[in-house]
Short mmCIF file of C-alpha atoms in Angstrom, two decimals:
data_model
loop_
_atom_site.label_atom_id
_atom_site.label_comp_id
_atom_site.label_asym_id
_atom_site.label_seq_id
_atom_site.Cartn_x
_atom_site.Cartn_y
_atom_site.Cartn_z
CA UNK D 524 0.69 11.10 34.60
CA UNK D 525 -2.04 10.13 32.16
CA UNK D 526 -0.82 7.09 30.27
CA UNK D 527 -3.74 6.76 27.91
CA UNK D 528 -2.67 6.85 24.29
CA UNK D 529 -4.04 9.87 22.44
CA UNK D 530 -6.24 9.59 19.40
CA UNK D 531 -4.36 7.90 16.56
CA UNK D 532 -4.30 9.97 13.41
CA UNK D 533 -4.44 8.63 9.86
CA UNK D 534 -3.28 10.28 6.65
CA UNK D 535 -2.99 9.21 3.05
CA UNK D 536 -1.61 10.68 -0.14
CA UNK D 537 -3.95 9.85 -3.04
CA UNK D 538 -0.97 10.02 -5.39
CA UNK D 539 1.03 7.43 -3.50
CA UNK D 540 2.17 4.25 -5.18
CA UNK D 541 -0.50 1.63 -5.66
CA UNK D 542 -0.49 -0.87 -2.81
CA UNK D 543 -1.65 -4.43 -2.50
CA UNK D 544 -2.64 -5.28 -6.05
CA UNK D 545 -3.03 -8.89 -7.12
CA UNK D 546 -2.86 -9.44 -10.84
CA UNK D 547 -3.59 -12.86 -12.29
CA UNK D 548 -2.92 -13.37 -15.96
CA UNK D 549 -4.68 -16.35 -17.41
CA UNK D 550 -2.67 -16.02 -20.62
CA UNK D 551 0.96 -16.26 -19.63
CA UNK D 552 1.76 -14.91 -16.18
CA UNK D 553 0.30 -15.13 -12.70
CA UNK D 554 0.94 -12.96 -9.65
CA UNK D 555 -0.49 -13.43 -6.21
CA UNK D 556 -0.71 -11.25 -3.19
CA UNK D 557 -3.10 -9.12 -1.31
CA UNK D 558 -3.84 -5.60 -0.44
CA UNK D 559 -3.16 -2.96 2.09
CA UNK D 560 -6.08 -0.87 3.25
CA UNK D 561 -7.07 2.30 1.51
CA UNK D 562 -7.29 5.85 2.78
CA UNK D 563 -10.50 7.03 4.40
CA UNK D 564 -12.69 8.95 2.00
CA UNK D 565 -16.27 10.10 2.02
CA UNK D 566 -18.49 7.22 0.97
CA UNK D 567 -22.19 6.42 1.13
CA UNK D 568 -23.17 5.30 4.59
CA UNK D 569 -24.20 1.66 4.73
CA UNK D 570 -26.53 0.31 7.38
CA UNK D 571 -24.72 -1.48 10.20
CA UNK D 572 -25.93 -5.04 10.58
CA UNK D 573 -27.95 -5.73 13.68
CA UNK D 574 -25.80 -7.20 16.47
CA UNK D 575 -25.93 -10.94 16.85
CA UNK D 576 -25.24 -13.04 19.86
CA UNK D 577 -21.52 -13.66 20.33
CA UNK D 578 -20.58 -17.07 21.71
CA UNK D 579 -18.70 -17.04 24.98
CA UNK D 580 -15.64 -18.69 23.49
CA UNK D 581 -15.31 -16.03 20.75
CA UNK D 582 -12.98 -13.88 22.85
CA UNK D 583 -10.67 -16.80 23.55
CA UNK D 584 -10.58 -17.69 19.86
CA UNK D 585 -9.93 -14.10 18.74
CA UNK D 586 -7.34 -13.30 21.41
CA UNK D 587 -5.42 -16.55 21.03
CA UNK D 588 -5.28 -16.45 17.23
CA UNK D 589 -2.08 -15.58 15.38
CA UNK D 590 -1.96 -11.94 14.21
CA UNK D 591 -1.25 -13.13 10.68
CA UNK D 592 -4.76 -14.55 10.45
CA UNK D 593 -6.13 -11.02 9.97
CA UNK D 594 -3.54 -9.82 7.47
CA UNK D 595 -3.00 -10.46 3.81
CA UNK D 596 0.19 -10.68 1.82
CA UNK D 597 1.13 -7.28 0.38
CA UNK D 598 2.68 -7.16 -3.08
CA UNK D 599 4.29 -3.76 -3.65
CA UNK D 600 3.99 -3.58 -7.43
CA UNK D 601 2.28 -6.69 -8.72
CA UNK D 602 0.70 -4.79 -11.62
CA UNK D 603 4.03 -3.91 -13.22
CA UNK D 604 5.59 -7.33 -12.64
CA UNK D 605 2.61 -9.41 -13.76
CA UNK D 606 1.74 -7.31 -16.79
CA UNK D 607 5.33 -7.18 -18.00
CA UNK D 608 5.47 -8.21 -21.62
CA UNK D 609 1.68 -8.48 -21.92
CA UNK D 610 0.13 -6.14 -24.44
CA UNK D 611 -2.99 -6.18 -26.52
CA UNK D 612 -6.33 -4.59 -27.25
CA UNK D 613 -8.99 -4.54 -24.57
CA UNK D 614 -12.24 -6.11 -25.75
CA UNK D 615 -14.17 -5.86 -22.47
CA UNK D 616 -13.72 -4.32 -19.02
CA UNK D 617 -15.55 -5.90 -16.09
CA UNK D 618 -15.87 -4.53 -12.56
CA UNK D 619 -17.02 -6.74 -9.69
CA UNK D 620 -17.48 -5.48 -6.14
CA UNK D 621 -19.19 -6.29 -2.86
CA UNK D 622 -22.64 -4.73 -2.97
CA UNK D 623 -24.47 -2.48 -5.47
CA UNK D 624 -23.27 0.84 -4.01
CA UNK D 625 -19.61 -0.11 -4.16
CA UNK D 626 -20.07 -1.64 -7.61
CA UNK D 627 -21.47 1.62 -8.96
CA UNK D 628 -18.68 3.71 -7.48
CA UNK D 629 -16.02 1.24 -8.63
CA UNK D 630 -17.28 1.31 -12.23
CA UNK D 631 -17.10 5.09 -12.20
CA UNK D 632 -13.50 4.96 -10.99
CA UNK D 633 -12.25 2.65 -13.75
CA UNK D 634 -11.07 4.58 -16.81
CA UNK D 635 -9.84 1.65 -18.94
CA UNK D 636 -12.22 1.26 -21.86
CA UNK D 637 -12.93 -1.35 -24.51
CA UNK D 638 -10.90 -0.70 -27.64
CA UNK D 639 -7.94 0.83 -25.79
CA UNK D 640 -4.49 -0.68 -25.48
CA UNK D 641 -3.73 -2.56 -22.26
CA UNK D 642 -0.84 -1.13 -20.25
CA UNK D 643 0.37 -1.47 -16.70
CA UNK D 644 0.25 2.35 -16.34
CA UNK D 645 -3.47 2.44 -17.15
CA UNK D 646 -4.24 -0.45 -14.83
CA UNK D 647 -2.23 1.04 -11.97
CA UNK D 648 -4.04 4.35 -12.39
CA UNK D 649 -7.37 2.54 -12.17
CA UNK D 650 -6.28 0.59 -9.11
CA UNK D 651 -5.16 3.82 -7.43
CA UNK D 652 -8.60 5.34 -7.99
CA UNK D 653 -10.26 2.20 -6.66
CA UNK D 654 -8.25 2.33 -3.44
CA UNK D 655 -9.35 5.92 -2.99
CA UNK D 656 -12.94 4.70 -2.66
CA UNK D 657 -12.06 3.77 0.93
CA UNK D 658 -12.78 0.87 3.27
CA UNK D 659 -11.21 -1.70 0.94
CA UNK D 660 -9.17 -4.75 1.77
CA UNK D 661 -8.03 -5.81 -1.68
CA UNK D 662 -8.12 -4.92 -5.36
CA UNK D 663 -7.60 -7.80 -7.77
CA UNK D 664 -7.03 -7.41 -11.50
CA UNK D 665 -7.41 -10.34 -13.87
CA UNK D 666 -6.58 -10.41 -17.56
CA UNK D 667 -7.64 -13.21 -19.88
CA UNK D 668 -8.22 -13.87 -23.55
CA UNK D 669 -6.02 -13.30 -26.56
CA UNK D 670 -3.85 -10.24 -27.31
CA UNK D 671 -6.41 -9.22 -29.93
CA UNK D 672 -9.37 -9.50 -27.51
CA UNK D 673 -8.38 -9.09 -23.86
CA UNK D 674 -10.91 -9.19 -21.05
CA UNK D 675 -9.81 -7.19 -17.99
CA UNK D 676 -11.65 -7.78 -14.73
CA UNK D 677 -11.31 -5.60 -11.61
CA UNK D 678 -12.44 -7.32 -8.42
CA UNK D 679 -12.91 -4.92 -5.51
CA UNK D 680 -13.02 -6.50 -2.07
CA UNK D 681 -14.40 -4.49 0.83
CA UNK D 682 -12.71 -4.68 4.23
CA UNK D 683 -14.48 -7.04 6.66
CA UNK D 684 -16.76 -5.65 9.32
CA UNK D 685 -16.04 -6.28 13.01
CA UNK D 686 -18.66 -8.52 14.58
CA UNK D 687 -17.12 -8.41 18.05
CA UNK D 688 -14.19 -6.51 19.56
CA UNK D 689 -12.13 -7.64 22.56
CA UNK D 690 -8.97 -6.45 24.33
CA UNK D 691 -6.28 -7.93 26.54
CA UNK D 692 -3.21 -6.63 28.38
CA UNK D 693 -2.39 -4.04 31.01
CA UNK D 694 -2.43 -1.22 28.45
CA UNK D 695 -5.54 -2.23 26.52
CA UNK D 696 -9.02 -0.80 26.87
CA UNK D 697 -12.17 -0.30 24.87
CA UNK D 698 -11.11 3.28 24.12
CA UNK D 699 -7.71 2.16 22.81
CA UNK D 700 -9.38 -0.48 20.64
CA UNK D 701 -11.70 2.13 19.12
CA UNK D 702 -8.79 4.47 18.43
CA UNK D 703 -7.16 1.67 16.48
CA UNK D 704 -10.33 1.09 14.45
CA UNK D 705 -11.40 -2.05 16.27
CA UNK D 706 -15.02 -1.70 17.33
CA UNK D 707 -18.26 -3.52 16.61
CA UNK D 708 -19.69 -2.48 13.25
CA UNK D 709 -16.50 -0.86 11.91
CA UNK D 710 -14.65 -2.19 8.92
CA UNK D 711 -11.24 -3.57 9.83
CA UNK D 712 -8.60 -1.78 7.74
CA UNK D 713 -4.95 -2.73 7.87
CA UNK D 714 -3.70 0.83 7.40
CA UNK D 715 -5.65 2.00 10.45
CA UNK D 716 -4.37 -0.94 12.49
CA UNK D 717 -0.75 -0.33 11.48
CA UNK D 718 -0.91 3.35 12.34
CA UNK D 719 -2.77 2.68 15.58
CA UNK D 720 -0.27 0.08 16.75
CA UNK D 721 2.69 2.37 16.01
CA UNK D 722 0.98 5.30 17.76
CA UNK D 723 0.16 3.34 20.93
CA UNK D 724 3.64 1.83 21.20
CA UNK D 725 5.34 5.19 20.64
CA UNK D 726 3.16 6.87 23.26
CA UNK D 727 3.93 4.20 25.85
CA UNK D 728 7.65 4.37 25.11
CA UNK D 729 7.58 8.11 25.65
CA UNK D 730 6.17 7.36 29.09
CA UNK D 731 9.08 5.02 29.82
CA UNK D 732 7.64 1.68 28.73
CA UNK D 733 10.40 0.89 26.23
CA UNK D 734 9.30 -2.73 25.82
CA UNK D 735 5.64 -1.89 25.13
CA UNK D 736 4.05 -4.18 22.58
CA UNK D 737 0.75 -3.83 20.78
CA UNK D 738 -0.84 -6.02 18.13
CA UNK D 739 -4.22 -7.19 16.88
CA UNK D 740 -5.29 -10.79 16.44
CA UNK D 741 -8.60 -12.22 15.38
CA UNK D 742 -10.66 -14.75 13.52
CA UNK D 743 -12.20 -14.37 10.08
CA UNK D 744 -15.70 -15.79 9.99
CA UNK D 745 -17.48 -17.55 7.16
CA UNK D 746 -19.99 -14.70 6.77
CA UNK D 747 -17.14 -12.27 6.00
CA UNK D 748 -17.05 -10.57 9.40
CA UNK D 749 -14.24 -10.81 11.95
CA UNK D 750 -13.85 -11.15 15.67
CA UNK D 751 -10.86 -8.98 16.61
CA UNK D 752 -8.79 -8.68 19.77
CA UNK D 753 -6.48 -5.75 20.65
CA UNK D 754 -3.41 -6.66 22.73
CA UNK D 755 -1.46 -3.93 24.53
CA UNK D 756 1.19 -4.90 27.06
CA UNK D 757 3.08 -1.98 28.60
CA UNK D 758 5.94 -3.84 30.25
CA UNK D 759 8.06 -2.28 33.03
CA UNK D 760 8.54 1.48 33.25
CA UNK D 761 12.22 2.29 32.89
CA UNK D 762 13.62 5.75 33.64
CA UNK D 763 17.04 7.11 32.77
CA UNK D 764 19.53 6.39 35.52
CA UNK D 765 22.83 7.83 34.31
CA UNK D 766 24.50 9.34 31.25
CA UNK D 767 28.23 8.68 31.12
CA UNK D 768 30.71 10.25 28.70
CA UNK D 769 34.20 9.05 27.94
CA UNK D 770 37.04 10.19 25.69
CA UNK D 771 36.38 13.90 26.20
CA UNK D 772 39.35 15.95 27.41
CA UNK D 773 39.07 19.36 25.74
CA UNK D 774 35.48 19.85 26.96
CA UNK D 775 34.46 18.78 30.45
CA UNK D 776 31.76 16.22 31.13
CA UNK D 777 29.77 18.69 33.20
CA UNK D 778 29.67 21.20 30.34
CA UNK D 779 28.62 18.59 27.81
CA UNK D 780 25.88 17.22 30.07
CA UNK D 781 24.34 20.68 30.44
CA UNK D 782 23.88 20.74 26.66
CA UNK D 783 21.83 17.53 26.67
CA UNK D 784 18.04 17.39 26.97
CA UNK D 785 17.78 13.83 28.32
CA UNK D 786 17.92 13.89 32.12
CA UNK D 787 18.27 11.19 34.79
CA UNK D 788 15.01 10.32 36.49
CA UNK D 789 12.95 10.95 33.36
CA UNK D 790 11.77 8.66 30.53
CA UNK D 791 14.37 8.33 27.79
CA UNK D 792 13.36 9.74 24.42
CA UNK D 793 15.32 8.26 21.55
CA UNK D 794 14.53 11.33 19.44
CA UNK D 795 15.91 13.69 22.10
CA UNK D 796 18.97 11.51 22.57
CA UNK D 797 19.64 11.60 18.82
CA UNK D 798 19.34 15.38 18.93
CA UNK D 799 21.77 15.51 21.88
CA UNK D 800 24.40 13.57 19.94
CA UNK D 801 24.18 16.11 17.12
CA UNK D 802 24.51 18.95 19.62
CA UNK D 803 27.65 17.41 21.13
CA UNK D 804 29.10 16.88 17.67
CA UNK D 805 28.36 20.49 16.72
CA UNK D 806 29.93 21.76 19.93
CA UNK D 807 33.22 20.15 18.99
CA UNK D 808 33.02 21.56 15.46
CA UNK D 809 32.47 25.03 16.93
CA UNK D 810 35.76 24.69 18.82
CA UNK D 811 37.92 23.54 15.96
CA UNK D 812 37.71 19.76 16.47
CA UNK D 813 36.55 19.08 12.94
CA UNK D 814 37.59 15.41 13.00
CA UNK D 815 35.92 14.71 16.33
CA UNK D 816 33.30 11.95 16.38
CA UNK D 817 30.54 11.26 18.88
CA UNK D 818 29.76 7.57 18.75
CA UNK D 819 26.14 6.31 18.72
CA UNK D 820 24.93 5.96 22.32
CA UNK D 821 24.99 2.56 24.02
CA UNK D 822 21.81 1.97 26.02
CA UNK D 823 21.64 -0.72 28.67
CA UNK D 824 19.42 -1.71 31.59
CA UNK D 825 20.85 -1.96 35.09
CA UNK D 826 18.93 -2.35 38.32
CA UNK D 827 15.64 -1.38 36.77
CA UNK D 828 16.97 1.79 35.12
CA UNK D 829 18.46 2.79 31.79
CA UNK D 830 22.12 3.65 31.41
CA UNK D 831 23.43 5.66 28.46
CA UNK D 832 27.11 5.57 27.54
CA UNK D 833 28.57 7.90 24.88
CA UNK D 834 32.13 7.56 23.61
CA UNK D 835 33.82 10.65 22.12
CA UNK D 836 36.93 10.73 19.95
CA UNK D 837 38.15 14.31 19.95
CA UNK D 838 41.14 14.37 17.61
CA UNK D 839 43.28 17.50 17.11
CA UNK D 840 42.07 21.09 17.11
CA UNK D 841 42.25 22.87 13.75
CA UNK D 842 42.76 26.53 12.90
CA UNK D 843 41.71 28.33 9.75
CA UNK D 844 44.29 28.31 6.96
CA UNK D 845 43.22 30.01 3.74
CA UNK D 846 39.71 31.28 3.06
CA UNK D 847 38.28 32.63 -0.16
CA UNK D 848 35.30 32.77 -2.51
CA UNK D 849 34.87 31.33 -6.00
CA UNK D 850 32.21 30.38 -8.51
CA UNK D 851 29.34 32.40 -9.93
CA UNK D 852 30.10 35.66 -8.15
CA UNK D 853 27.55 38.46 -8.51
CA UNK D 854 29.88 41.27 -7.45
CA UNK D 855 33.55 41.87 -6.63
CA UNK D 856 35.59 39.60 -4.36
CA UNK D 857 36.23 42.62 -2.18
CA UNK D 858 32.49 42.91 -1.52
CA UNK D 859 32.41 39.27 -0.43
CA UNK D 860 35.52 39.66 1.74
CA UNK D 861 33.90 42.52 3.69
CA UNK D 862 31.15 40.15 4.83
CA UNK D 863 33.46 37.32 5.90
CA UNK D 864 34.50 37.51 9.56
CA UNK D 865 36.36 34.20 9.72
CA UNK D 866 40.09 34.97 9.72
CA UNK D 867 43.16 32.83 8.94
CA UNK D 868 44.98 31.68 12.07
CA UNK D 869 41.97 31.63 14.38
CA UNK D 870 40.43 28.44 15.75
CA UNK D 871 37.85 27.12 13.30
CA UNK D 872 34.29 27.77 14.41
CA UNK D 873 31.48 26.15 12.43
CA UNK D 874 28.84 28.50 13.85
CA UNK D 875 30.82 31.58 12.88
CA UNK D 876 31.25 30.20 9.36
CA UNK D 877 27.49 29.64 9.04
CA UNK D 878 26.88 33.23 10.10
CA UNK D 879 29.25 34.39 7.35
CA UNK D 880 27.35 32.30 4.79
CA UNK D 881 24.13 33.98 5.90
CA UNK D 882 25.75 37.39 5.33
CA UNK D 883 26.79 36.33 1.83
CA UNK D 884 23.24 35.25 1.08
CA UNK D 885 22.08 38.71 2.18
CA UNK D 886 24.63 40.18 -0.22
CA UNK D 887 23.14 38.15 -3.06
CA UNK D 888 19.64 39.27 -2.09
CA UNK D 889 20.79 42.89 -2.27
CA UNK D 890 22.14 42.17 -5.75
CA UNK D 891 18.79 40.61 -6.78
CA UNK D 892 20.54 37.26 -7.11
CA UNK D 893 18.39 35.08 -4.87
CA UNK D 894 18.75 31.87 -6.87
CA UNK D 895 22.21 30.92 -5.69
CA UNK D 896 23.63 28.33 -3.37
CA UNK D 897 26.79 28.70 -1.28
CA UNK D 898 28.70 25.47 -0.78
CA UNK D 899 31.62 25.10 1.62
CA UNK D 900 34.65 23.25 0.28
CA UNK D 901 37.20 22.22 2.92
CA UNK D 902 40.72 20.86 2.72
CA UNK D 903 42.47 19.58 5.84
CA UNK D 904 46.21 19.94 6.37
CA UNK D 905 46.57 17.40 9.17
CA UNK D 906 50.31 18.02 9.66
CA UNK D 907 49.82 21.76 10.20
CA UNK D 908 46.37 21.31 11.74
CA UNK D 909 44.91 23.81 9.34
CA UNK D 910 41.58 23.79 7.52
CA UNK D 911 41.42 25.67 4.20
CA UNK D 912 38.01 27.00 3.17
CA UNK D 913 36.49 27.94 -0.18
CA UNK D 914 32.97 29.40 -0.24
CA UNK D 915 31.76 28.47 -3.69
CA UNK D 916 28.79 30.35 -5.18
CA UNK D 917 26.63 28.15 -7.41
CA UNK D 918 23.89 29.71 -9.56
CA UNK D 919 20.68 27.71 -9.54
#
């Protein structure tokens, strides 16, 4: 089986909340923090600096450094918190950035103008547009002066370029490092690293390496570049040994196991296991056990394999009591009743009820009433083990 992690994918919503903004107010308030990386967008291509000689001890320094050395503090909404209570008229807007190309693009992105009123909404909109320039590490906004003559400064900090890239661990390679955005000449962006780390770990876990760990460490250099090191340690490969069920009486263990997608001898997928729990729960609902609960699985390691234990509490079986329709009906109750196959006295079946709801939706479509919702209202009579149903039609 090929255990190489596939290409990590990156996505970004330009309308997402502004990330990583540091606002310093020289007047009354101060906020500190840093930035998260921006989405990738088309930008002028800059020449890659010529490679320089990398000292032999650079790998040791980069790979032994703490991961935090490459990251900055992220403040979720520093603009709103730091600008709170600060209002005034903007006298001057300044934009400072690394390099003439970025400076020109940053100035074009800033919409705040001299003579306008200062507001956190306007600043956040500007910061959002600045992040969309791509390849940034931080956006800093400073406000100084008096309320009658405020000076607002946007400082745009480009992400550092990788001088040298290294890798360590039994799951690391040059290809993996490149997929995570760690390669000589590339700009190191936190968003790419975060997505790459999550992607690699998830892929390895799907292969059975549940304890896989990936991270990036490195050293920031005085010239603004970084030496980065990708760490990927797979850990032992653990396969599913056994799935045990307890508490089930009405439905046999063999029948329930055939409904599950996780199988002994294969890697355990948490997503598939979660789906299996829902399937087991639905199976009980389809047989009238409407108070049955399937407990969250307990996963343990024994003798180099994974063991999954699921506890089921069945409860009593319920039959249908009364059933009717109410609400914003679009035709007669008799027309609704003809489409309902669930009958009083029969064992409750969730699947059958859902099929009836589909038929009622088709009735509404035939009546040109497509903007309706059908909600199921239930009342349990525990003593009689009956479940009363009302299908309520709600106009949208």
